[in-house]
Amino acid sequence: MLDLRRLRLLRELHERGTIAAVADALRYTPSAVSQQLAQLERETGVRLLERAGRGVRLTDPALVLVEHAAALLARAELAEADLAAAAGTISGRGRIAGFQSVALRLALPAMEALAADAPRLRCELVEAEPEQALPALALGDVDLVLGDEWQHQPWRLPAGLERHELLTDPVRLVLPARHPAARRHRDAVPLAELAGDAWATGHAAMAWEEVTQRTCRELGGFEPDIRHRTNDATVSLALVARGLAVTMLPVLALPARRRGITLRRIAEGDLSRAIVAVTRAADAARPSTQALLGAIRAAAVAPLPPTS
């Protein structure tokens, strides 16, 4: 009989690459992982691992076993979900992953509601960008991912994941309160008027940076002078409030109090992002997953902050 726990360790090693990474993800010691994999070798009667430099790699028989392990583990997860649904009990762990603004606006209100409505469900929050959170969801490290999908950057979800539309989050230009363009235009500002400004945006290769560059090029006809990079909207807003930059931010990332800044629409066209939740398809019937998703949906119904 093959032990499902050991099969999962083998699959995790295939996905994560090192025994240390598997141990860290599953909260084992590296020696415990090695011992369990050695036991799996004895159970199967074939060599599963071989040395590769300072680490190990899977043999061809191990790769065959990984394919079967994926199917067996998926079936076991489905059985667990069906059993939980039959019992109707909302309990266990519900780990939500999301970046700062969706964590503040959606995850925290949802967790607060669940603390009262489902007290046996242990809710946990992990701050993470979708690029890191979606693979973690596929591997079972988290249970629900909150992410943003921009108009020109649709996600390619790993197999076995389901997306759930939550809301549309409009983007606004954020300017210093005394910016000349803000004084000239009370509603929408032509992007071309900001061609000479310093810009604040996200780090290289992040969606915020790509969207800023694409929008300025396609709608404004210029290459933005990006001088400040941060993934923290609070820092970006502080730069704008001090007159050191302009930026564009989704409404969900904007604070209720906005000293020193003003918001304007983009005159050349509307820009927005979709806020979505992603769960594992195998967990669709699980009461804990339904409770998490229901609480997130309820939080998403709350009105967005005013844009003026």
PDB file of N, CA, C and O in Angstrom, residues 172-179 182 233-247 249 253-264 306-308:
ATOM      1  N   ARG A 172      -7.328  55.813 -11.089  1.00  0.00           N
ATOM      2  CA  ARG A 172      -7.331  57.272 -11.135  1.00  0.00           C
ATOM      3  C   ARG A 172      -5.905  57.808 -11.163  1.00  0.00           C
ATOM      4  O   ARG A 172      -4.995  57.209 -10.595  1.00  0.00           O
ATOM      5  N   LEU A 173      -5.733  58.950 -11.816  1.00  0.00           N
ATOM      6  CA  LEU A 173      -4.483  59.691 -11.704  1.00  0.00           C
ATOM      7  C   LEU A 173      -4.431  60.326 -10.321  1.00  0.00           C
ATOM      8  O   LEU A 173      -5.440  60.864  -9.836  1.00  0.00           O
ATOM      9  N   VAL A 174      -3.280  60.260  -9.694  1.00  0.00           N
ATOM     10  CA  VAL A 174      -3.092  60.854  -8.373  1.00  0.00           C
ATOM     11  C   VAL A 174      -2.034  61.943  -8.515  1.00  0.00           C
ATOM     12  O   VAL A 174      -0.875  61.672  -8.863  1.00  0.00           O
ATOM     13  N   LEU A 175      -2.438  63.176  -8.259  1.00  0.00           N
ATOM     14  CA  LEU A 175      -1.581  64.337  -8.471  1.00  0.00           C
ATOM     15  C   LEU A 175      -1.424  65.122  -7.175  1.00  0.00           C
ATOM     16  O   LEU A 175      -2.302  65.082  -6.308  1.00  0.00           O
ATOM     17  N   PRO A 176      -0.316  65.876  -7.034  1.00  0.00           N
ATOM     18  CA  PRO A 176      -0.220  66.805  -5.898  1.00  0.00           C
ATOM     19  C   PRO A 176      -1.383  67.786  -5.944  1.00  0.00           C
ATOM     20  O   PRO A 176      -1.850  68.183  -7.027  1.00  0.00           O
ATOM     21  N   ALA A 177      -1.853  68.190  -4.776  1.00  0.00           N
ATOM     22  CA  ALA A 177      -3.047  69.036  -4.712  1.00  0.00           C
ATOM     23  C   ALA A 177      -2.896  70.324  -5.509  1.00  0.00           C
ATOM     24  O   ALA A 177      -3.870  70.844  -6.057  1.00  0.00           O
ATOM     25  N   ARG A 178      -1.675  70.864  -5.590  1.00  0.00           N
ATOM     26  CA  ARG A 178      -1.449  72.124  -6.304  1.00  0.00           C
ATOM     27  C   ARG A 178      -0.886  71.920  -7.710  1.00  0.00           C
ATOM     28  O   ARG A 178      -0.344  72.851  -8.318  1.00  0.00           O
ATOM     29  N   HIS A 179      -0.994  70.740  -8.236  1.00  0.00           N
ATOM     30  CA  HIS A 179      -0.466  70.466  -9.577  1.00  0.00           C
ATOM     31  C   HIS A 179      -1.216  71.315 -10.610  1.00  0.00           C
ATOM     32  O   HIS A 179      -2.441  71.402 -10.579  1.00  0.00           O
ATOM     33  N   ALA A 182      -4.139  69.643 -12.357  1.00  0.00           N
ATOM     34  CA  ALA A 182      -5.316  69.471 -11.505  1.00  0.00           C
ATOM     35  C   ALA A 182      -6.111  70.757 -11.394  1.00  0.00           C
ATOM     36  O   ALA A 182      -7.346  70.729 -11.268  1.00  0.00           O
ATOM     37  N   ALA A 233       1.528  51.318  -1.773  1.00  0.00           N
ATOM     38  CA  ALA A 233       0.803  52.496  -2.239  1.00  0.00           C
ATOM     39  C   ALA A 233       0.948  53.663  -1.278  1.00  0.00           C
ATOM     40  O   ALA A 233       0.924  54.828  -1.702  1.00  0.00           O
ATOM     41  N   THR A 234       1.117  53.394   0.015  1.00  0.00           N
ATOM     42  CA  THR A 234       1.266  54.464   1.000  1.00  0.00           C
ATOM     43  C   THR A 234       2.505  55.303   0.713  1.00  0.00           C
ATOM     44  O   THR A 234       2.479  56.532   0.811  1.00  0.00           O
ATOM     45  N   VAL A 235       3.605  54.646   0.358  1.00  0.00           N
ATOM     46  CA  VAL A 235       4.833  55.365   0.029  1.00  0.00           C
ATOM     47  C   VAL A 235       4.631  56.185  -1.239  1.00  0.00           C
ATOM     48  O   VAL A 235       5.057  57.351  -1.328  1.00  0.00           O
ATOM     49  N   SER A 236       3.992  55.600  -2.238  1.00  0.00           N
ATOM     50  CA  SER A 236       3.731  56.321  -3.478  1.00  0.00           C
ATOM     51  C   SER A 236       2.880  57.563  -3.227  1.00  0.00           C
ATOM     52  O   SER A 236       3.162  58.645  -3.756  1.00  0.00           O
ATOM     53  N   LEU A 237       1.856  57.430  -2.395  1.00  0.00           N
ATOM     54  CA  LEU A 237       0.989  58.566  -2.078  1.00  0.00           C
ATOM     55  C   LEU A 237       1.748  59.651  -1.323  1.00  0.00           C
ATOM     56  O   LEU A 237       1.506  60.849  -1.525  1.00  0.00           O
ATOM     57  N   ALA A 238       2.672  59.255  -0.459  1.00  0.00           N
ATOM     58  CA  ALA A 238       3.481  60.237   0.278  1.00  0.00           C
ATOM     59  C   ALA A 238       4.374  61.017  -0.685  1.00  0.00           C
ATOM     60  O   ALA A 238       4.568  62.235  -0.519  1.00  0.00           O
ATOM     61  N   LEU A 239       4.915  60.347  -1.689  1.00  0.00           N
ATOM     62  CA  LEU A 239       5.729  61.034  -2.693  1.00  0.00           C
ATOM     63  C   LEU A 239       4.890  62.066  -3.443  1.00  0.00           C
ATOM     64  O   LEU A 239       5.339  63.200  -3.689  1.00  0.00           O
ATOM     65  N   VAL A 240       3.675  61.693  -3.799  1.00  0.00           N
ATOM     66  CA  VAL A 240       2.793  62.611  -4.513  1.00  0.00           C
ATOM     67  C   VAL A 240       2.421  63.791  -3.621  1.00  0.00           C
ATOM     68  O   VAL A 240       2.458  64.948  -4.050  1.00  0.00           O
ATOM     69  N   ALA A 241       2.063  63.516  -2.380  1.00  0.00           N
ATOM     70  CA  ALA A 241       1.639  64.585  -1.466  1.00  0.00           C
ATOM     71  C   ALA A 241       2.737  65.618  -1.249  1.00  0.00           C
ATOM     72  O   ALA A 241       2.452  66.802  -0.999  1.00  0.00           O
ATOM     73  N   ARG A 242       4.004  65.200  -1.339  1.00  0.00           N
ATOM     74  CA  ARG A 242       5.131  66.118  -1.173  1.00  0.00           C
ATOM     75  C   ARG A 242       5.549  66.783  -2.484  1.00  0.00           C
ATOM     76  O   ARG A 242       6.559  67.504  -2.536  1.00  0.00           O
ATOM     77  N   GLY A 243       4.802  66.525  -3.540  1.00  0.00           N
ATOM     78  CA  GLY A 243       5.106  67.150  -4.814  1.00  0.00           C
ATOM     79  C   GLY A 243       6.275  66.546  -5.550  1.00  0.00           C
ATOM     80  O   GLY A 243       6.823  67.158  -6.475  1.00  0.00           O
ATOM     81  N   LEU A 244       6.660  65.306  -5.190  1.00  0.00           N
ATOM     82  CA  LEU A 244       7.839  64.674  -5.775  1.00  0.00           C
ATOM     83  C   LEU A 244       7.501  63.761  -6.956  1.00  0.00           C
ATOM     84  O   LEU A 244       8.416  63.281  -7.630  1.00  0.00           O
ATOM     85  N   ALA A 245       6.223  63.508  -7.185  1.00  0.00           N
ATOM     86  CA  ALA A 245       5.852  62.574  -8.248  1.00  0.00           C
ATOM     87  C   ALA A 245       4.362  62.671  -8.518  1.00  0.00           C
ATOM     88  O   ALA A 245       3.600  63.295  -7.763  1.00  0.00           O
ATOM     89  N   VAL A 246       3.971  62.044  -9.624  1.00  0.00           N
ATOM     90  CA  VAL A 246       2.558  61.736  -9.889  1.00  0.00           C
ATOM     91  C   VAL A 246       2.492  60.227 -10.029  1.00  0.00           C
ATOM     92  O   VAL A 246       3.496  59.549 -10.207  1.00  0.00           O
ATOM     93  N   THR A 247       1.282  59.686  -9.947  1.00  0.00           N
ATOM     94  CA  THR A 247       1.127  58.237 -10.112  1.00  0.00           C
ATOM     95  C   THR A 247      -0.282  57.937 -10.587  1.00  0.00           C
ATOM     96  O   THR A 247      -1.126  58.837 -10.706  1.00  0.00           O
ATOM     97  N   LEU A 249      -3.304  55.010  -9.549  1.00  0.00           N
ATOM     98  CA  LEU A 249      -3.607  53.962  -8.591  1.00  0.00           C
ATOM     99  C   LEU A 249      -5.069  53.547  -8.698  1.00  0.00           C
ATOM    100  O   LEU A 249      -5.944  54.380  -8.979  1.00  0.00           O
ATOM    101  N   ALA A 253      -6.928  51.064  -3.553  1.00  0.00           N
ATOM    102  CA  ALA A 253      -5.668  51.314  -2.862  1.00  0.00           C
ATOM    103  C   ALA A 253      -5.597  52.697  -2.243  1.00  0.00           C
ATOM    104  O   ALA A 253      -4.610  53.025  -1.569  1.00  0.00           O
ATOM    105  N   LEU A 254      -6.643  53.513  -2.452  1.00  0.00           N
ATOM    106  CA  LEU A 254      -6.605  54.897  -1.977  1.00  0.00           C
ATOM    107  C   LEU A 254      -7.151  55.012  -0.558  1.00  0.00           C
ATOM    108  O   LEU A 254      -8.126  54.345  -0.208  1.00  0.00           O
ATOM    109  N   PRO A 255      -6.553  55.869   0.270  1.00  0.00           N
ATOM    110  CA  PRO A 255      -7.035  56.047   1.645  1.00  0.00           C
ATOM    111  C   PRO A 255      -8.286  56.916   1.686  1.00  0.00           C
ATOM    112  O   PRO A 255      -8.585  57.658   0.738  1.00  0.00           O
ATOM    113  N   ALA A 256      -9.009  56.833   2.795  1.00  0.00           N
ATOM    114  CA  ALA A 256     -10.210  57.663   2.954  1.00  0.00           C
ATOM    115  C   ALA A 256      -9.839  59.142   3.087  1.00  0.00           C
ATOM    116  O   ALA A 256     -10.522  60.019   2.561  1.00  0.00           O
ATOM    117  N   ARG A 257      -8.749  59.421   3.805  1.00  0.00           N
ATOM    118  CA  ARG A 257      -8.275  60.799   3.971  1.00  0.00           C
ATOM    119  C   ARG A 257      -7.121  61.043   3.002  1.00  0.00           C
ATOM    120  O   ARG A 257      -6.175  60.275   2.977  1.00  0.00           O
ATOM    121  N   ARG A 258      -7.200  62.124   2.259  1.00  0.00           N
ATOM    122  CA  ARG A 258      -6.239  62.346   1.180  1.00  0.00           C
ATOM    123  C   ARG A 258      -5.646  63.745   1.267  1.00  0.00           C
ATOM    124  O   ARG A 258      -5.922  64.615   0.443  1.00  0.00           O
ATOM    125  N   ARG A 259      -4.851  63.966   2.242  1.00  0.00           N
ATOM    126  CA  ARG A 259      -4.200  65.267   2.394  1.00  0.00           C
ATOM    127  C   ARG A 259      -3.075  65.413   1.374  1.00  0.00           C
ATOM    128  O   ARG A 259      -2.245  64.536   1.234  1.00  0.00           O
ATOM    129  N   GLY A 260      -3.085  66.534   0.696  1.00  0.00           N
ATOM    130  CA  GLY A 260      -1.988  66.857  -0.201  1.00  0.00           C
ATOM    131  C   GLY A 260      -2.086  66.247  -1.586  1.00  0.00           C
ATOM    132  O   GLY A 260      -1.200  66.449  -2.414  1.00  0.00           O
ATOM    133  N   ILE A 261      -3.127  65.485  -1.867  1.00  0.00           N
ATOM    134  CA  ILE A 261      -3.275  64.869  -3.186  1.00  0.00           C
ATOM    135  C   ILE A 261      -4.658  65.166  -3.743  1.00  0.00           C
ATOM    136  O   ILE A 261      -5.586  65.535  -3.015  1.00  0.00           O
ATOM    137  N   THR A 262      -4.789  64.992  -5.043  1.00  0.00           N
ATOM    138  CA  THR A 262      -6.083  65.110  -5.700  1.00  0.00           C
ATOM    139  C   THR A 262      -6.196  64.035  -6.763  1.00  0.00           C
ATOM    140  O   THR A 262      -5.182  63.589  -7.316  1.00  0.00           O
ATOM    141  N   LEU A 263      -7.414  63.617  -7.046  1.00  0.00           N
ATOM    142  CA  LEU A 263      -7.656  62.527  -7.993  1.00  0.00           C
ATOM    143  C   LEU A 263      -8.318  63.070  -9.260  1.00  0.00           C
ATOM    144  O   LEU A 263      -9.174  63.953  -9.199  1.00  0.00           O
ATOM    145  N   ARG A 264      -7.915  62.506 -10.392  1.00  0.00           N
ATOM    146  CA  ARG A 264      -8.531  62.851 -11.664  1.00  0.00           C
ATOM    147  C   ARG A 264      -8.651  61.599 -12.531  1.00  0.00           C
ATOM    148  O   ARG A 264      -7.831  60.689 -12.449  1.00  0.00           O
ATOM    149  N   PRO A 306     -14.902  57.048  -2.191  1.00  0.00           N
ATOM    150  CA  PRO A 306     -15.228  58.079  -3.187  1.00  0.00           C
ATOM    151  C   PRO A 306     -13.995  58.474  -3.991  1.00  0.00           C
ATOM    152  O   PRO A 306     -12.872  58.427  -3.492  1.00  0.00           O
ATOM    153  N   THR A 307     -14.212  58.873  -5.246  1.00  0.00           N
ATOM    154  CA  THR A 307     -13.080  59.179  -6.128  1.00  0.00           C
ATOM    155  C   THR A 307     -12.910  60.674  -6.339  1.00  0.00           C
ATOM    156  O   THR A 307     -12.259  61.105  -7.289  1.00  0.00           O
ATOM    157  N   SER A 308     -13.492  61.462  -5.500  1.00  0.00           N
ATOM    158  CA  SER A 308     -13.297  62.902  -5.621  1.00  0.00           C
ATOM    159  C   SER A 308     -13.387  63.537  -4.246  1.00  0.00           C
ATOM    160  O   SER A 308     -13.728  62.895  -3.278  1.00  0.00           O
TER     161      SER A 308
END
